[in-house]
PDB file of C-alpha atoms in Angstrom:
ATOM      1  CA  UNK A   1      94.580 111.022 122.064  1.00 59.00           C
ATOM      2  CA  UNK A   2      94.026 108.397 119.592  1.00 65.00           C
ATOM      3  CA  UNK A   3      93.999 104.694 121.386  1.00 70.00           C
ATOM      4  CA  UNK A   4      96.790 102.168 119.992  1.00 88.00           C
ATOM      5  CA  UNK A   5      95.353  99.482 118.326  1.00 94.00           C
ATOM      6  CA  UNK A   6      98.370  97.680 117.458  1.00 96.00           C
ATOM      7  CA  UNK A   7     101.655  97.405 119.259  1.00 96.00           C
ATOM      8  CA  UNK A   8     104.791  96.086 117.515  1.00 96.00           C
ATOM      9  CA  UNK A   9     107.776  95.090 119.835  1.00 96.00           C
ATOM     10  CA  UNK A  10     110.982  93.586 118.484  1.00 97.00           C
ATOM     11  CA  UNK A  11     108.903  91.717 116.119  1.00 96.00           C
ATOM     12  CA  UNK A  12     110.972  89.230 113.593  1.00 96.00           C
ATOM     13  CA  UNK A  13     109.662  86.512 111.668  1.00 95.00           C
ATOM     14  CA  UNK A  14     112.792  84.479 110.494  1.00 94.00           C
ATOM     15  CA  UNK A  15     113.061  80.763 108.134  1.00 90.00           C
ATOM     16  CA  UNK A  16     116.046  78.476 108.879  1.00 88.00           C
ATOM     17  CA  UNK A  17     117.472  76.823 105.007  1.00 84.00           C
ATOM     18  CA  UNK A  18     119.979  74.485 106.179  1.00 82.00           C
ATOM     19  CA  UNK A  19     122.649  76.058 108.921  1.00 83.00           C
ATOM     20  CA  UNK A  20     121.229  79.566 107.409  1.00 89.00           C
ATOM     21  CA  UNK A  21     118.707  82.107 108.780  1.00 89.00           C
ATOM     22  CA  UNK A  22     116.995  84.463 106.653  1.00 91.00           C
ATOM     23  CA  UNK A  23     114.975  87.337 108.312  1.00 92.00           C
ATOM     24  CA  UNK A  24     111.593  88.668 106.463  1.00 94.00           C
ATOM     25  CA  UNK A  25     111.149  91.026 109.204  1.00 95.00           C
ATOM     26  CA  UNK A  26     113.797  92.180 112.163  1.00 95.00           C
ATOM     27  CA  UNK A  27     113.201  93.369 114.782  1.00 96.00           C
ATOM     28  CA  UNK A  28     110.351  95.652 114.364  1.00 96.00           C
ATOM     29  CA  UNK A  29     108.733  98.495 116.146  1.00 96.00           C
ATOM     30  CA  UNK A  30     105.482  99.318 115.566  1.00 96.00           C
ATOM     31  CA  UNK A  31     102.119 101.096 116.685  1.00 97.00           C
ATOM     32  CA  UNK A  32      98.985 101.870 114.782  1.00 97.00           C
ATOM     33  CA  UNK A  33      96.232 104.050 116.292  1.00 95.00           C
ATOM     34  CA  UNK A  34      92.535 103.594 116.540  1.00 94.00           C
ATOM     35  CA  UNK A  35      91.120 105.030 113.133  1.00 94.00           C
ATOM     36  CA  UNK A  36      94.351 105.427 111.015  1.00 96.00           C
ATOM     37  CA  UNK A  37      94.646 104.691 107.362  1.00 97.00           C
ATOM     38  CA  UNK A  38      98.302 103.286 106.733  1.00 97.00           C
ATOM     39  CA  UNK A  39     100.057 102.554 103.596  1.00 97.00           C
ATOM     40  CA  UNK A  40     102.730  99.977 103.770  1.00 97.00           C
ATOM     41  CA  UNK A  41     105.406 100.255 100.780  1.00 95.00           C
ATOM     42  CA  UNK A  42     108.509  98.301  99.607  1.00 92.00           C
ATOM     43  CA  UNK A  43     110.315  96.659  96.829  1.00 90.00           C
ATOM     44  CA  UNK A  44     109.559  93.024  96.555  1.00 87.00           C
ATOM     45  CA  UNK A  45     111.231  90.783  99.322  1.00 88.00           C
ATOM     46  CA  UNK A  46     111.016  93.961 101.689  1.00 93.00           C
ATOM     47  CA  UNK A  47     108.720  92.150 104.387  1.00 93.00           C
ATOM     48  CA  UNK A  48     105.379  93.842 103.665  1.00 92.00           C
ATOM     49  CA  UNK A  49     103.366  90.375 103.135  1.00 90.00           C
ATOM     50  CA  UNK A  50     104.603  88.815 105.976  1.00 93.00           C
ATOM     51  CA  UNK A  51     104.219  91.989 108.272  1.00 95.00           C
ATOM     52  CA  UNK A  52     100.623  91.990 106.554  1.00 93.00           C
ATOM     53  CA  UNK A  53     100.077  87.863 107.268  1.00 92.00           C
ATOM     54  CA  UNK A  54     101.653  88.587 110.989  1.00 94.00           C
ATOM     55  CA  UNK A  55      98.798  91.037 111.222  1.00 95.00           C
ATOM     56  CA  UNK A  56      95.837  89.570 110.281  1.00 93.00           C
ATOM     57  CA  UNK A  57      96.702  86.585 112.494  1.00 93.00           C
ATOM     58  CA  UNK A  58      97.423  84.127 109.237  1.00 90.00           C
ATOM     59  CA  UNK A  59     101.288  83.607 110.348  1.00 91.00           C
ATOM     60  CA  UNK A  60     103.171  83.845 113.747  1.00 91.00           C
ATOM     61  CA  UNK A  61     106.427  86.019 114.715  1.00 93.00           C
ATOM     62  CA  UNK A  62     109.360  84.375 115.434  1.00 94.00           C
ATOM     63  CA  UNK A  63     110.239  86.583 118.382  1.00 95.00           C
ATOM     64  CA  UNK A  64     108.632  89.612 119.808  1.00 95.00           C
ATOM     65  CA  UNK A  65     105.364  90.519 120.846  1.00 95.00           C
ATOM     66  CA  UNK A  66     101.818  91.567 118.939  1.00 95.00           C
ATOM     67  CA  UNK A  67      99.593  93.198 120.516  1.00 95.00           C
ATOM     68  CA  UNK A  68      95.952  93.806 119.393  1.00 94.00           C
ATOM     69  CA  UNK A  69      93.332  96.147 121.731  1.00 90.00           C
ATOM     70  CA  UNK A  70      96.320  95.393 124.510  1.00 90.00           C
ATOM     71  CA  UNK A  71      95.821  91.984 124.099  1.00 91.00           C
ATOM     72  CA  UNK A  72      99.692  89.804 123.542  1.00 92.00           C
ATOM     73  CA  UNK A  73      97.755  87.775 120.418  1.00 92.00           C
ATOM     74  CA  UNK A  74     101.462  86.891 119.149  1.00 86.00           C
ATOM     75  CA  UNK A  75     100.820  83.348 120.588  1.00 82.00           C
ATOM     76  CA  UNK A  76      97.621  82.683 120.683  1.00 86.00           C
ATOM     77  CA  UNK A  77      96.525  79.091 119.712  1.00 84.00           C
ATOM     78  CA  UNK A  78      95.109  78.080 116.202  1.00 81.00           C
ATOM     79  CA  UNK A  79      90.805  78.532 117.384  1.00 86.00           C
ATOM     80  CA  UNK A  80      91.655  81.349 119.911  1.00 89.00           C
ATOM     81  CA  UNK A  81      93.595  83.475 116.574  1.00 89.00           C
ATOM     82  CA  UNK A  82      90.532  82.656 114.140  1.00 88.00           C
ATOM     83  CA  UNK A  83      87.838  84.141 116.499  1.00 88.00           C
ATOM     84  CA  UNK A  84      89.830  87.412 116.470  1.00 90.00           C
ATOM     85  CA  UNK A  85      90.515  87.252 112.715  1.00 89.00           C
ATOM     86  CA  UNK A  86      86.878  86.423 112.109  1.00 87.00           C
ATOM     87  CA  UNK A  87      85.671  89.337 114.317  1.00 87.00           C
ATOM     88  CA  UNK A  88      88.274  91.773 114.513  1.00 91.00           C
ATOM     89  CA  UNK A  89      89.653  91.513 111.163  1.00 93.00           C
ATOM     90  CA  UNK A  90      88.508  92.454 107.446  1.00 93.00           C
ATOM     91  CA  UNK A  91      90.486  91.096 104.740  1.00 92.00           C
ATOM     92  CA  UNK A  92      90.715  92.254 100.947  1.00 91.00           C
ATOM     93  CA  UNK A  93      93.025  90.803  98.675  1.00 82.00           C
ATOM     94  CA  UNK A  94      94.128  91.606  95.411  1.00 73.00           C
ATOM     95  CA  UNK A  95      92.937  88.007  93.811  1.00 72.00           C
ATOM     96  CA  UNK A  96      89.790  88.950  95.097  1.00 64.00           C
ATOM     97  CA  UNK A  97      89.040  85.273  96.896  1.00 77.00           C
ATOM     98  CA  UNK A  98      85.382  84.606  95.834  1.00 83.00           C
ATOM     99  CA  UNK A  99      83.457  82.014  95.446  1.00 85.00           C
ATOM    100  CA  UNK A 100      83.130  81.895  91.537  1.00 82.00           C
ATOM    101  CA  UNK A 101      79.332  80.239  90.661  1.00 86.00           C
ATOM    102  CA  UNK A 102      78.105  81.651  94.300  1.00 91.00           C
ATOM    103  CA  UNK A 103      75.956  84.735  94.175  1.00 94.00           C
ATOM    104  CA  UNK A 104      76.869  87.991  95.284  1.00 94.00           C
ATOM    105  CA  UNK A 105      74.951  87.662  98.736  1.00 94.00           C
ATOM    106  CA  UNK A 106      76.195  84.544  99.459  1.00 92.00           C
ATOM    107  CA  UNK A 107      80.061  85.561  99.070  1.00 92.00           C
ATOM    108  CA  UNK A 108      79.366  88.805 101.270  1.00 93.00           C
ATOM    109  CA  UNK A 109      77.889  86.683 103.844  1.00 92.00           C
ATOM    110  CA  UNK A 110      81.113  83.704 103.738  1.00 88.00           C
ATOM    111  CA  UNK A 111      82.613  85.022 106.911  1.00 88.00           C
ATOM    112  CA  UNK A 112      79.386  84.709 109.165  1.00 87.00           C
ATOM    113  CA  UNK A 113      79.472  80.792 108.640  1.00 81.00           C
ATOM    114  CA  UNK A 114      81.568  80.940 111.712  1.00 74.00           C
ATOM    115  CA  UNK A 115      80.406  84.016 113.421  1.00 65.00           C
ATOM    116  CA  UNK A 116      77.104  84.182 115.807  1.00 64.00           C
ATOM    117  CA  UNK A 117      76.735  87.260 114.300  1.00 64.00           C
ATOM    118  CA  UNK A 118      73.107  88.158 113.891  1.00 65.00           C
ATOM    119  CA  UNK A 119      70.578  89.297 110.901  1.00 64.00           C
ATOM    120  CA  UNK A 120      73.287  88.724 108.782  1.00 84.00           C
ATOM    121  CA  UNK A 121      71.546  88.850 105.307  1.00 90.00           C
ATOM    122  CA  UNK A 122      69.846  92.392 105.751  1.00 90.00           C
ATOM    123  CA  UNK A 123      73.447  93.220 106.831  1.00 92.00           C
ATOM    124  CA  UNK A 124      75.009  91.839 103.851  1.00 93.00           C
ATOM    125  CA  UNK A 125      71.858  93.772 101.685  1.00 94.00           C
ATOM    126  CA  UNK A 126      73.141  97.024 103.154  1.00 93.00           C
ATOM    127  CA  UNK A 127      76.356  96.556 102.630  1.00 94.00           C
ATOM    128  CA  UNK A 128      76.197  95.195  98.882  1.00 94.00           C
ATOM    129  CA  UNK A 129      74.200  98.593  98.119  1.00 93.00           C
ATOM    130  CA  UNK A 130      76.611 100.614 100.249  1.00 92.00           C
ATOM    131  CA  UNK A 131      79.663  99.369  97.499  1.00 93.00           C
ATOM    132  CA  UNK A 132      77.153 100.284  94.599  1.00 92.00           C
ATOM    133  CA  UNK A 133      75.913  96.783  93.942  1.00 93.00           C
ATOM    134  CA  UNK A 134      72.165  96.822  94.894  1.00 92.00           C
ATOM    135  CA  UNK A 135      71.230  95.261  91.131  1.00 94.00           C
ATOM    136  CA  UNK A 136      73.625  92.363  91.040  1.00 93.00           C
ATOM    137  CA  UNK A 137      72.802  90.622  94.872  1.00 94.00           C
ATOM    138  CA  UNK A 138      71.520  87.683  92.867  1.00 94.00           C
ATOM    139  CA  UNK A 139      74.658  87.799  90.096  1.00 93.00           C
ATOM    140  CA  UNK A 140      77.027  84.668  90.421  1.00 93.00           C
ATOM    141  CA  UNK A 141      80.491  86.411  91.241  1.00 87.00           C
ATOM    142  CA  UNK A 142      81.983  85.137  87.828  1.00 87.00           C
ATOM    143  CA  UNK A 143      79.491  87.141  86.306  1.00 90.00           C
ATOM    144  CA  UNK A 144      81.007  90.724  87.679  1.00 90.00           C
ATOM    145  CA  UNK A 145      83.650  93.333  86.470  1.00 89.00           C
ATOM    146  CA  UNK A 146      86.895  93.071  88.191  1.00 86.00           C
ATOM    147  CA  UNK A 147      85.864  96.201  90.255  1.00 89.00           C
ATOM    148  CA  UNK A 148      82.811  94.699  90.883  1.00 91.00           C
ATOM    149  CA  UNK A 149      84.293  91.568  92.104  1.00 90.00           C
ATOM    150  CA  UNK A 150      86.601  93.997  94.664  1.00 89.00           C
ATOM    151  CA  UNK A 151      83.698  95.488  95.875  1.00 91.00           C
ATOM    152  CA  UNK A 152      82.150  92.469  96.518  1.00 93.00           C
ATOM    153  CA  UNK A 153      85.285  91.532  98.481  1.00 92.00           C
ATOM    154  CA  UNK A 154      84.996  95.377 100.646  1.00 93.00           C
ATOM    155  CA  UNK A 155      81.626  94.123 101.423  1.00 94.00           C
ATOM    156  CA  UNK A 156      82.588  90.537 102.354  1.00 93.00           C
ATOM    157  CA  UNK A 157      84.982  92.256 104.501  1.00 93.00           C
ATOM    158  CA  UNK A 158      82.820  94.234 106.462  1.00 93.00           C
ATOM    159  CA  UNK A 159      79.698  92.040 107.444  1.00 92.00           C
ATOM    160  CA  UNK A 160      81.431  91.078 110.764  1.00 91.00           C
ATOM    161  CA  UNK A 161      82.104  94.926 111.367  1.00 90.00           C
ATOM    162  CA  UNK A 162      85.439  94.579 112.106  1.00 92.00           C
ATOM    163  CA  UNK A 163      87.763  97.323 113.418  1.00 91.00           C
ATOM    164  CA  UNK A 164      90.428  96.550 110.898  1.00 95.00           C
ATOM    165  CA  UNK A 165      90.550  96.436 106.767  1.00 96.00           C
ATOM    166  CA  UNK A 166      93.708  94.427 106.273  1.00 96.00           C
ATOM    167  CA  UNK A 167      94.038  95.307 102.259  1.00 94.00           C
ATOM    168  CA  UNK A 168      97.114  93.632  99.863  1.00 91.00           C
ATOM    169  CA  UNK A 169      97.746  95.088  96.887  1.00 90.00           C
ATOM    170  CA  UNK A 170      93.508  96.138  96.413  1.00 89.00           C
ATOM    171  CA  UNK A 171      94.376  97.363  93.182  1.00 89.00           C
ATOM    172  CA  UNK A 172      96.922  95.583  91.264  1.00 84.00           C
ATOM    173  CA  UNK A 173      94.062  94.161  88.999  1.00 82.00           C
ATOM    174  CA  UNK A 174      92.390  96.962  88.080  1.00 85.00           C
ATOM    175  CA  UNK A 175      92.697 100.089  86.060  1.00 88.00           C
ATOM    176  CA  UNK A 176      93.172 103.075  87.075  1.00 90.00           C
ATOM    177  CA  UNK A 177      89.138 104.139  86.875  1.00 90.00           C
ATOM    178  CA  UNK A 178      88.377 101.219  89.328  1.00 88.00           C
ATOM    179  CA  UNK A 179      91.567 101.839  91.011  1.00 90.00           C
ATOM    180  CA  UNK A 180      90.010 105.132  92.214  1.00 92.00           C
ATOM    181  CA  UNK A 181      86.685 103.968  92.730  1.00 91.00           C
ATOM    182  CA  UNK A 182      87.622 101.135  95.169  1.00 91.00           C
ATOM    183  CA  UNK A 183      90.347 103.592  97.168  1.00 94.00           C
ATOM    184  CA  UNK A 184      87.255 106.248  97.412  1.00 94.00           C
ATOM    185  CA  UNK A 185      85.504 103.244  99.073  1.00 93.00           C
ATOM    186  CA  UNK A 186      88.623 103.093 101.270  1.00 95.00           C
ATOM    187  CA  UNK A 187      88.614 106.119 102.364  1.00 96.00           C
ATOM    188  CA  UNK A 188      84.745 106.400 103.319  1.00 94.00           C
ATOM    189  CA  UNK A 189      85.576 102.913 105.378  1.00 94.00           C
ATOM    190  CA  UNK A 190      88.278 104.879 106.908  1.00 96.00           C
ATOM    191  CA  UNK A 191      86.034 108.048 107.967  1.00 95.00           C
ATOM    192  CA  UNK A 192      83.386 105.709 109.966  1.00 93.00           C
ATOM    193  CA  UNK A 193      86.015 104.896 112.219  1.00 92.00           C
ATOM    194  CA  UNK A 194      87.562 101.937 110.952  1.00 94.00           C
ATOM    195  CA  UNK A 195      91.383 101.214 110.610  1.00 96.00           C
ATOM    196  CA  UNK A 196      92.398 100.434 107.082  1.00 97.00           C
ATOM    197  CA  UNK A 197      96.140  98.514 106.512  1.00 97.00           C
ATOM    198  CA  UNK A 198      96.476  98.927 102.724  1.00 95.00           C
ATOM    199  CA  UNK A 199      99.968  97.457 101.203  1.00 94.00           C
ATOM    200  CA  UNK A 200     100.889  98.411  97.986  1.00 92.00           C
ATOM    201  CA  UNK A 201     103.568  99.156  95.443  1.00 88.00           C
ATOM    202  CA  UNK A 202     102.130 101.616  93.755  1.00 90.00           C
ATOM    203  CA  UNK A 203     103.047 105.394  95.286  1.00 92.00           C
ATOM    204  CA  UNK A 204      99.765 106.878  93.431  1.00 93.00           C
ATOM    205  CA  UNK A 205      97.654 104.648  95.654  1.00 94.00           C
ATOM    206  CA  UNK A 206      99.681 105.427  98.423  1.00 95.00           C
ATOM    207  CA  UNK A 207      98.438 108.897  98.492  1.00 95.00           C
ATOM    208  CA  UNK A 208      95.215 107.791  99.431  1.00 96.00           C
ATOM    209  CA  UNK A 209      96.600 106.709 103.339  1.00 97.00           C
ATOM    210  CA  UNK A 210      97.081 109.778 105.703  1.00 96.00           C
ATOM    211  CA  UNK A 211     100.538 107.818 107.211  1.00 97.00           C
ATOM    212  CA  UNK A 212     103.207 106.032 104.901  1.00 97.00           C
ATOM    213  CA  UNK A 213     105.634 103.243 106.297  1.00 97.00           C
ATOM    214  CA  UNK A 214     107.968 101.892 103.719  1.00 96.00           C
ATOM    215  CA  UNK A 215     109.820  98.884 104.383  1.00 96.00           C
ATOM    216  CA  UNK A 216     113.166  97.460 103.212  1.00 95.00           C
ATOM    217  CA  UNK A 217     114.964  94.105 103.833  1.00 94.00           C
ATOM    218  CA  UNK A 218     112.963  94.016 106.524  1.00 94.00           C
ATOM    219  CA  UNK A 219     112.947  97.115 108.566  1.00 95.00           C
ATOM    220  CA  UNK A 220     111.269 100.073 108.453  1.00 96.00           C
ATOM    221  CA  UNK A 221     113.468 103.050 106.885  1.00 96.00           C
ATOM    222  CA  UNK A 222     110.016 105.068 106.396  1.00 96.00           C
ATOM    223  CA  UNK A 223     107.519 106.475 108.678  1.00 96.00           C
ATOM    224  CA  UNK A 224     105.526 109.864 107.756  1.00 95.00           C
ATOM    225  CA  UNK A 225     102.077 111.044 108.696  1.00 94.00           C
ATOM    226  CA  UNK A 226      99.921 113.650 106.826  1.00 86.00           C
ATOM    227  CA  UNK A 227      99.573 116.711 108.392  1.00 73.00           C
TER     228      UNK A 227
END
């Protein structure tokens, strides 16, 4: 049997306007196993970003619990959430978030700054070749291909060898070539073992995951596996 990684219990995260509350999330149940590759879906508004923020330890719940490796990290103070997000957690996004006139190397190896990670560089080497950038280690980010740039981001995201590849919306800047290239990459992430979180709003990418959850207005109405 698979081990839970992450356990969802009456989660909400909720935001008070005047005598009003407004739920982005309600009440939501929740577990993700060691080594899945989950798609989360839903029409803007649905709760997807904040269930992905919630996740990677960049906002708190309102209620409920979050737990990570069995560990309640739903409440966790400000230093003790970053050393889990810096270790534990790999983030993509879809505006990519490099460092424009840094090289290639130097973005990859941005998270170990506060790590005690060690032999970080030949790390970052291997991992710029592993996304199929050997040649451009030296390049200045603003000098890449959007797919480039993503894969520079995959890579950035895996130097602290994290157990989780939070991913929003990958591929919204890309075409559908690079699209395909940087879900492959994905998916090879996904076979050594690691859990990859993908959100998107696009079904084709979707397809990619082996388990679907959609979301609406805040609760889950979808939940399918491959089998």
């Amino acid at each position: 049997m698979p081990n839970p990684l992450i356990e969802i219990n009456n989660l909400s995260k909720s935001y008070k306007n005047g005598g009003e509350t407004t739920f982005a999330i309600k009440d939501l149940n929740l577990q993700i196993n060691e080594g899945e590759f989950v798609a989360i879906m839903g029409p803007s508004g649905s709760g997807k970003s904040t269930l992905m923020h919630i996740l990677g330890l960049l906002d708190k719940p309102t209620s409920g619990t979050y737990k990570l490796n069995g560990k309640n990290v739903s409440r966790l103070k400000g230093s003790a959430q970053a050393k889990i997000r810096n270790q534990e957690i790999g983030f993509v996004f879809q505006q990519f978030n490099l460092l424009a006139r840094t090289s290639v190397l130097d973005n990859v190896l941005l998270p170990t700054i506060y790590g005690t990670k060690k032999n970080t560089v030949t790390d970052a080497k291997k991992l710029i070749e592993k996304v199929g950038l050997k040649e451009k280690t030296r390049n200045k980010s603003n000098q890449l291909s959007g797919g480039q740039i993503q894969r520079v981001a995959i890579a950035r995201a895996l130097i602290m060898n994290p157990s989780i590849v939070l991913a929003d919306e990958p591929t919204g800047n890309l075409d559908s070539k690079r699209s395909k290239e940087i879900m492959d990459l994905f998916i090879e992430i996904n076979k050594e073992g690691r859990t990859v979180i993908l959100i998107t709003h696009e079904d084709e990418i979707a397809q990619y995951a082996n388990r679907k959850i959609i979301l609406k207005d805040g609760v889950i109405i979808s939940d399918e596996t491959k089998l």
